[in-house]
Every structure is written in structure tokens, then in C-alpha cells.
Coordinates of C-alpha atoms in Angstrom, one line a residue:
M1 CA 0.0 0.0 0.0
T2 CA 1.6 3.2 -1.2
Y3 CA 1.1 6.6 0.6
T4 CA -1.0 7.8 -2.4
F5 CA -3.2 4.7 -2.2
L6 CA -3.7 5.2 1.6
Q7 CA -4.8 8.8 1.0
Q8 CA -7.4 7.8 -1.6
Y9 CA -8.5 4.8 0.5
W10 CA -9.2 7.0 3.5
W11 CA -11.0 9.5 1.4
F12 CA -13.2 6.7 0.2
L13 CA -14.0 5.6 3.8
V14 CA -14.7 9.1 4.9
S15 CA -17.0 9.6 1.9
L16 CA -18.7 6.3 2.6
L17 CA -19.4 7.4 6.2
G18 CA -20.8 10.7 4.9
A19 CA -23.1 8.8 2.5
L20 CA -24.3 6.5 5.2
L21 CA -25.0 9.5 7.4
V22 CA -27.2 11.1 4.7
F23 CA -29.2 7.8 4.4
L24 CA -29.6 7.4 8.1
M25 CA -31.1 10.9 8.3
F26 CA -34.4 9.3 7.5
V27 CA -34.8 9.6 11.2
Q28 CA -34.7 13.4 11.0
G29 CA -36.8 13.3 7.8
A30 CA -39.5 11.4 9.6
N31 CA -39.4 13.5 12.7
S32 CA -39.9 16.6 10.7
Q33 CA -43.3 15.2 9.6
I34 CA -44.5 13.8 12.9
S35 CA -47.9 15.5 12.8
S36 CA -48.4 15.2 9.0
L37 CA -47.7 11.4 9.0
G38 CA -49.4 10.6 12.4
R39 CA -52.7 12.4 12.2
T40 CA -53.8 11.2 15.7
E41 CA -52.0 11.0 19.0
E42 CA -51.6 7.2 18.5
G43 CA -50.3 7.8 15.0
K44 CA -47.7 10.2 16.3
R45 CA -46.6 7.7 18.9
M46 CA -46.1 5.1 16.3
V47 CA -43.9 7.4 14.2
L48 CA -41.9 8.3 17.2
N49 CA -41.4 4.7 18.2
S50 CA -40.3 3.9 14.7
T51 CA -37.6 6.5 14.6
G52 CA -36.8 6.1 18.2
R53 CA -35.3 2.7 17.5
K54 CA -32.8 4.1 15.0
W55 CA -31.8 7.6 16.1
E56 CA -28.7 6.3 17.9
L57 CA -27.4 5.0 14.6
T58 CA -27.6 8.4 13.0
F59 CA -25.9 10.1 15.9
T60 CA -23.1 7.5 16.1
T61 CA -22.4 7.8 12.4
L62 CA -22.2 11.6 12.7
V63 CA -19.6 11.3 15.4
T64 CA -17.7 8.6 13.6
F65 CA -17.7 10.7 10.5
G66 CA -16.0 13.5 12.5
G67 CA -13.6 11.1 14.1
A68 CA -12.6 9.6 10.8
F69 CA -11.9 13.0 9.5
F70 CA -9.9 13.9 12.5
A71 CA -7.8 10.8 12.3
S72 CA -7.1 10.7 8.5
F73 CA -7.3 14.4 7.5
P74 CA -6.5 16.4 10.7
L75 CA -5.8 19.7 9.0
F76 CA -9.4 19.7 7.7
Y77 CA -10.7 18.9 11.2
S78 CA -8.7 21.7 12.7
T79 CA -9.6 24.2 10.0
S80 CA -13.3 23.4 9.6
F81 CA -14.4 22.1 13.0
G82 CA -12.0 24.7 14.7
G83 CA -12.7 27.6 12.4
A84 CA -16.2 27.1 11.2
Y85 CA -17.4 26.1 14.6
W86 CA -20.7 27.9 14.7
I87 CA -22.3 25.9 11.9
W88 CA -20.9 22.6 13.5
M89 CA -22.1 23.7 16.9
L90 CA -25.6 24.3 15.6
I91 CA -25.6 20.9 14.0
L92 CA -24.5 19.2 17.2
L93 CA -27.0 21.3 19.2
T94 CA -29.9 20.0 17.1
F95 CA -28.7 16.4 17.6
V96 CA -28.2 16.9 21.3
L97 CA -31.8 18.2 21.4
Q98 CA -32.9 15.0 19.7
A99 CA -31.1 12.7 22.2
V100 CA -32.6 14.6 25.1
S101 CA -36.1 14.6 23.6
Y102 CA -36.2 10.8 23.1
E103 CA -34.9 10.3 26.7
F104 CA -37.1 12.7 28.6
Q105 CA -40.3 13.4 26.8
N106 CA -42.3 10.8 28.7
K107 CA -40.3 10.7 32.0
L108 CA -42.1 11.6 35.2
G109 CA -41.3 15.2 36.3
N110 CA -41.1 16.5 32.7
F111 CA -42.3 20.0 33.5
L112 CA -41.9 21.1 29.8
G113 CA -44.4 18.5 28.6
P114 CA -44.1 15.9 25.8
K115 CA -45.1 18.3 23.1
T116 CA -42.2 20.5 23.8
F117 CA -39.8 17.7 23.2
Q118 CA -41.7 16.7 20.1
W119 CA -41.1 20.2 18.8
F120 CA -37.4 19.7 19.5
L121 CA -37.5 16.5 17.4
V122 CA -39.1 18.5 14.6
L123 CA -36.4 21.2 15.0
N124 CA -33.7 18.6 14.6
G125 CA -35.5 17.0 11.7
V126 CA -35.5 20.3 9.8
L127 CA -32.3 22.0 10.8
G128 CA -30.1 18.9 11.1
P129 CA -30.3 17.8 7.4
F130 CA -30.4 21.4 6.1
L131 CA -27.3 22.5 8.0
I132 CA -25.4 19.4 7.1
G133 CA -26.3 20.0 3.4
C134 CA -25.0 23.5 3.7
A135 CA -21.7 22.4 5.3
V136 CA -21.1 19.7 2.6
A137 CA -21.9 22.2 -0.2
T138 CA -18.7 24.1 0.9
F139 CA -16.7 21.2 -0.5
F140 CA -17.9 22.4 -3.9
N141 CA -18.3 26.2 -3.3
G142 CA -15.4 27.0 -0.9
S143 CA -15.1 28.5 2.5
N144 CA -13.3 31.5 4.0
F145 CA -10.1 30.3 5.7
I146 CA -6.4 30.8 5.5
I147 CA -3.7 28.2 6.1
E148 CA -0.4 29.5 7.4
K149 CA 1.9 26.5 8.2
A150 CA 4.7 28.9 9.2
S151 CA 2.6 30.0 12.2
L152 CA 3.5 26.6 13.9
T153 CA 6.9 28.1 14.8
D154 CA 5.3 31.1 16.5
Q155 CA 5.5 30.3 20.2
F156 CA 2.8 32.8 21.1
A157 CA 0.2 31.8 18.5
P158 CA 1.0 28.4 17.0
I159 CA -2.2 28.3 15.0
I160 CA -2.0 26.8 11.5
S161 CA -5.3 27.9 10.2
K162 CA -7.7 30.8 10.8
W163 CA -11.1 32.0 9.6
A164 CA -10.8 35.0 7.3
N165 CA -13.9 36.7 8.8
A166 CA -15.8 37.0 12.0
S167 CA -18.6 34.6 10.9
N168 CA -16.7 31.5 11.9
G169 CA -18.7 29.2 9.5
L170 CA -22.1 31.0 9.5
D171 CA -21.1 32.4 6.1
A172 CA -22.0 28.9 4.7
V173 CA -25.7 29.8 4.9
L174 CA -25.1 33.0 3.0
D175 CA -24.2 31.3 -0.2
P176 CA -27.4 30.6 -2.2
W177 CA -25.9 27.5 -3.7
N178 CA -25.1 26.1 -0.3
L179 CA -28.7 26.8 0.7
I180 CA -29.9 24.9 -2.4
L181 CA -28.0 21.7 -1.4
G182 CA -29.2 22.2 2.1
F183 CA -32.8 22.2 1.0
A184 CA -32.0 19.2 -1.3
V185 CA -30.7 17.2 1.6
L186 CA -33.7 18.2 3.8
F187 CA -36.2 17.0 1.2
L188 CA -34.3 13.8 0.6
A189 CA -34.3 13.1 4.3
R190 CA -38.0 13.7 4.4
I191 CA -38.5 11.3 1.4
L192 CA -36.4 8.6 3.1
G193 CA -38.3 9.2 6.4
I194 CA -41.6 8.6 4.7
L195 CA -40.4 5.5 3.0
Y196 CA -39.0 4.1 6.3
V197 CA -42.1 4.8 8.3
M198 CA -44.3 3.2 5.6
N199 CA -42.2 0.1 5.8
N200 CA -41.8 0.0 9.5
V201 CA -45.3 0.9 10.7
N202 CA -48.3 -1.3 10.1
D203 CA -50.9 1.4 9.8
E204 CA -53.0 2.1 6.7
D205 CA -53.7 5.7 7.6
I206 CA -50.0 6.5 8.0
R207 CA -49.1 4.7 4.8
S208 CA -51.7 6.4 2.7
R209 CA -50.8 9.8 4.1
G210 CA -47.1 9.1 3.5
S211 CA -47.8 8.1 -0.1
V212 CA -49.5 11.4 -0.7
R213 CA -46.7 13.5 0.9
L214 CA -44.1 11.7 -1.2
V215 CA -45.2 13.6 -4.2
G216 CA -44.7 17.1 -2.9
N217 CA -41.4 16.3 -1.2
T218 CA -40.1 14.6 -4.4
V219 CA -40.9 17.6 -6.5
C220 CA -39.1 19.9 -4.1
F221 CA -36.1 17.6 -3.9
L222 CA -35.8 17.2 -7.7
I223 CA -35.9 21.0 -8.1
F224 CA -33.1 21.7 -5.6
F225 CA -31.0 18.6 -6.4
L226 CA -31.0 19.0 -10.1
A227 CA -30.2 22.7 -9.8
F228 CA -27.2 22.0 -7.6
V229 CA -25.9 19.1 -9.7
I230 CA -26.2 20.9 -13.1
R231 CA -24.6 24.1 -11.8
T232 CA -21.8 22.0 -10.2
L233 CA -21.0 20.1 -13.4
V234 CA -20.8 23.3 -15.5
K235 CA -19.0 25.5 -13.1
E236 CA -15.2 25.9 -12.5
G237 CA -13.7 23.5 -10.0
Y238 CA -10.8 23.6 -7.7
A239 CA -7.9 21.5 -9.1
Y240 CA -4.3 21.1 -8.1
N241 CA -1.1 20.1 -9.8
P242 CA 0.1 16.9 -8.3
E243 CA 3.8 17.7 -9.0
T244 CA 3.9 21.2 -7.6
G245 CA 0.8 21.3 -5.3
E246 CA -0.4 24.5 -6.9
I247 CA -4.2 25.0 -6.7
F248 CA -5.9 26.4 -9.8
M249 CA -9.4 26.8 -11.2
E250 CA -10.4 24.3 -14.0
P251 CA -13.5 24.8 -16.1
Y252 CA -15.9 21.9 -15.8
K253 CA -13.7 20.2 -13.2
Y254 CA -16.4 18.0 -11.6
L255 CA -17.8 17.0 -15.0
H256 CA -14.2 16.1 -16.0
N257 CA -13.9 14.0 -12.8
L258 CA -17.0 12.0 -13.6
L259 CA -15.9 11.5 -17.2
D260 CA -12.3 10.6 -16.3
M261 CA -13.5 8.2 -13.6
W262 CA -16.4 6.9 -15.6
P263 CA -17.3 4.0 -13.2
L264 CA -18.3 6.7 -10.7
L265 CA -20.6 8.2 -13.4
I266 CA -22.3 4.8 -13.8
I267 CA -22.6 4.4 -10.0
F268 CA -24.1 7.9 -9.8
L269 CA -26.7 7.2 -12.5
V270 CA -27.6 3.8 -10.9
G271 CA -28.2 5.5 -7.6
V272 CA -30.4 8.2 -9.1
V273 CA -32.5 5.5 -10.9
L274 CA -32.8 3.5 -7.6
V275 CA -34.1 6.5 -5.7
L276 CA -36.6 7.5 -8.4
Y277 CA -37.8 3.9 -8.8
A278 CA -38.4 3.5 -5.1
I279 CA -40.4 6.8 -5.0
Y280 CA -42.4 6.0 -8.2
R281 CA -43.4 2.5 -7.2
T282 CA -44.3 3.5 -3.7
I283 CA -46.6 6.3 -5.1
V284 CA -48.3 4.1 -7.8
S285 CA -48.6 0.9 -5.8
K286 CA -50.9 0.7 -2.7
T287 CA -49.1 -2.5 -1.6
Y288 CA -45.5 -1.7 -2.1
I289 CA -43.8 -0.6 1.2
K290 CA -40.2 -1.6 0.6
G291 CA -39.1 1.6 -1.1
I292 CA -36.7 2.5 1.8
W293 CA -34.2 -0.2 0.5
P294 CA -33.7 0.8 -3.1
A295 CA -34.0 4.5 -2.1
G296 CA -31.5 4.0 0.7
I297 CA -29.0 2.1 -1.5
G298 CA -29.4 4.8 -4.2
T299 CA -28.9 7.6 -1.7
V300 CA -25.6 6.0 -0.5
L301 CA -24.3 5.6 -4.1
V302 CA -25.2 9.1 -5.1
V303 CA -23.7 10.8 -2.1
L304 CA -20.6 8.6 -2.2
V305 CA -19.9 9.7 -5.7
L306 CA -20.4 13.4 -4.9
F307 CA -17.9 13.1 -2.1
L308 CA -15.4 11.2 -4.2
I309 CA -15.3 13.7 -7.0
T310 CA -14.4 16.5 -4.6
G311 CA -11.3 14.6 -3.4
W312 CA -10.1 12.3 -6.1
N313 CA -8.5 13.1 -9.5
N314 CA -6.4 15.9 -8.2
T315 CA -9.2 17.9 -6.7
A316 CA -9.1 20.2 -3.7
Y317 CA -11.9 18.9 -1.5
Y318 CA -12.0 21.9 0.8
P319 CA -11.4 25.0 -1.2
S320 CA -10.5 28.4 0.2
N321 CA -12.2 31.5 -1.2
A322 CA -10.0 33.8 0.9
D323 CA -6.7 32.3 -0.4
L324 CA -6.8 29.8 -3.2
Q325 CA -3.5 28.2 -2.3
S326 CA -4.8 27.5 1.2
S327 CA -7.3 25.0 -0.3
L328 CA -7.1 21.5 1.2
T329 CA -6.4 18.4 -0.7
I330 CA -6.1 14.8 0.3
V331 CA -2.4 15.2 -0.1
N332 CA -1.6 18.3 1.9
S333 CA -4.1 17.7 4.8
C334 CA -3.7 14.0 5.5
S335 CA -2.1 12.2 8.4
S336 CA 1.4 10.5 8.2
E337 CA 1.9 7.3 6.3
F338 CA 2.3 5.4 9.5
T339 CA -1.0 6.7 10.9
L340 CA -2.9 5.9 7.7
R341 CA -1.4 2.5 7.4
T342 CA -2.1 1.6 11.0
M343 CA -5.7 2.7 10.7
A344 CA -6.1 0.8 7.4
V345 CA -5.5 -2.4 9.4
V346 CA -8.1 -1.4 11.9
S347 CA -10.6 -0.6 9.1
L348 CA -10.6 -4.2 8.1
F349 CA -13.0 -4.8 11.1
I350 CA -15.6 -2.5 9.5
P351 CA -17.5 -5.2 7.6
F352 CA -18.0 -7.1 10.9
V353 CA -19.4 -4.0 12.6
L354 CA -21.8 -3.4 9.6
A355 CA -22.8 -7.1 9.8
Y356 CA -23.7 -6.6 13.5
I357 CA -25.6 -3.5 12.8
A358 CA -27.6 -5.2 10.0
Y359 CA -28.4 -8.1 12.4
A360 CA -29.5 -5.7 15.1
W361 CA -31.6 -3.7 12.6
Y362 CA -33.3 -7.0 11.5
S363 CA -34.0 -8.0 15.0
M364 CA -35.6 -4.7 15.9
D365 CA -37.7 -4.6 12.7
K366 CA -38.9 -8.2 12.6
K367 CA -42.3 -7.2 13.9
K368 CA -43.9 -4.1 12.4
I369 CA -45.1 -1.3 14.8
D370 CA -48.9 -1.2 15.1
S371 CA -51.6 0.1 17.3
N372 CA -51.6 -3.0 19.5
E373 CA -48.0 -2.3 20.5
M374 CA -48.9 1.2 21.5
K375 CA -51.7 -0.1 23.8
Q376 CA -49.4 -2.5 25.4
G377 CA -47.0 0.3 26.3
E378 CA -44.8 2.2 23.8
T379 CA -41.1 2.8 24.2
Y380 CA -41.2 6.5 23.4

């Protein structure tokens, strides 16, 4: 395993974690529609019990995503998580609200009342996917930071990176194209949430309401997603010279990446088809409830490709709008070869962890949630 291979390997793993995170945000997507999916109090309880069994997977994946970035590309971690801390703090705050809400909404002594915590879940369901989408969009549109490696020798302020303005990450929500991807991720999460609840909850009213709401969410998602993808493929991208490390602007860079790495283009198209197939079949068929699986696989494939084309093929995955040469690549921001090689050995255990998660998922979902379970005593 060469150093170059290890850099690309770890960018693949980080990208895969990011793709899995987007899929698992069906929890947030469903929570953002608690009232519209569950018309009655019993219906709301069934939706909450459905998502309540999976929210820890989403939270754990988010933390693992950040941890993998820290271990493999520490300069990104210190630059983005340390400089753009406001947007990441807002994301973490919404997920903390989610954890607290599931834990305390039905506990004795809850002076805020269950509905307050349900509103916290809705807040997490809307802001969580939206802000993560805005943060990921900066991989394509850039952020305002400056890298000064010479500062490491300054004994009074050994800070390698700094934010170029006082917003500390909030400027991510001022770029309209970041907002567009944020809305695309939000509506995708809502689509996945509907498909998951329709598969997991055995209730005709919830399933019929979910099928209707798929239409509006799908239209909104396609508008924002297609706008972002088309604009990204035709705009200038951030490339670097592998021999000199110089960052420069290349016309149609991300389109070139898809064409140069044509298997990724095929994977991307397959993923889009799977998502559209799941949505279409769920809408037209009254008996089809397994749309979450093709849609979930399709989501992972599409998001994985979007991450990969920002880092592979000599591309700067975290571009700087304040200083182009400060842009981060998988070469200038990664850990040492020893660290990457050691972690690569540990990563061989990932398939076993995924197998355990799949088994636990199957065990939890063997029996569909229904009204009888709510009468016997719900979990959330």
C-alpha cells in the first residue's frame, strides 16, 4: 500500500461514512413530519417509536464521520471544526436536542411537557439535514479560511489555520448554492423518512398519508437537487497540480472528474435510478412498502460519488475562497503514512461492525409497529 493509495483509501472511507449519514437521516426526515404522518396521537406515537429505535445509529455515524476526518485528515478537522465552529455547533446542538427529547419526553417530572420535546425533534428534523447539506456544499463552493503553516513556529500563537472573517462558519448559509444543497438534503431526508415509516409501521392511515406526501417532497427535492448538480457540473472546479501542489481553477472540473472516472458516473446514475424507482413504485402501488431499501442504497451511491469527485482526481476537496493556495487536498491535509497504514489495518473490522448493525436492525424490525403495541406500552 503506497502513501497515495492510503490517502485515496481513507478519502473513500470518509466519503462512505458521509453517504451512510445522509441515508440514516431518514430519522430526521420522519421526525420533521410527525404531525403530518401521524394524524392522531396514536399515529404520532407510532412514528416516534419507529424513529426512536434508529436515532442512535444516525448520531453515532455523525460522530464517527467527524472522528474519521480527525484521524485521517487532521488539517481539515482543525480548519473546519475549529474555524467554522458555529455551523458545526448548531448541527451538534440539534442532535443533542434529539437525544434529550427521546430520553425525557415521557419521563415523570417532565415539566416542559411531551409536546415541547416533540417540537425539539421537529427542529432537529429540519435543521439537522439542512445545515449538514450547507456544510457539505462548501466542499464544492469553498469557505473563507487561510492556512499559514509557518505559524506553527510562532511560540505565542502556533495556529496553523484561521477563519478570514468573524462569521466562523455562518457564512456557509449566506451562499445561495449552499442553501440549495441544504434544501435538497432536507427534502431527501423527508422522502427517506416517509419510506422508512411506511415500511416499519403497520398502519393504513400512516401509509396512505405518506404516499401522498411523497409527491410534494419529491418535486421539491428534484428542483433543488438538479439545480445544484447541473450548476456544479458546468462551473469551475478547484484542481491542483500533483507535481507542484499549486491550486488552480479548472473549467468543468467536476464534470471532468465524472468522465475521467467513468465508473463513478455509472454508479451515480444507478443511484439516481434506484431513488426514483423507489419513489415512483411507492406512489403508484398501494401494496409496495419496501421503497426505503432501493432508495437507501441509491442515496448512499449518489452521495458517495459526490464526495469522491471532490477529493479524487487531483481535486481540492475543501477550497478556500480567501486564499486559493490554502485550499485543502487529500495530499496536503492527511495524516502521516504510518498513521494511515495503522488505521487501514483497523478498518478491516468495519465489515464485521456493519454485519452486526444489520443483524440488530433486522432483530428490531422483525415485527412491524402497530396500534396493539402502542396499547401494550410504547417505548417513546
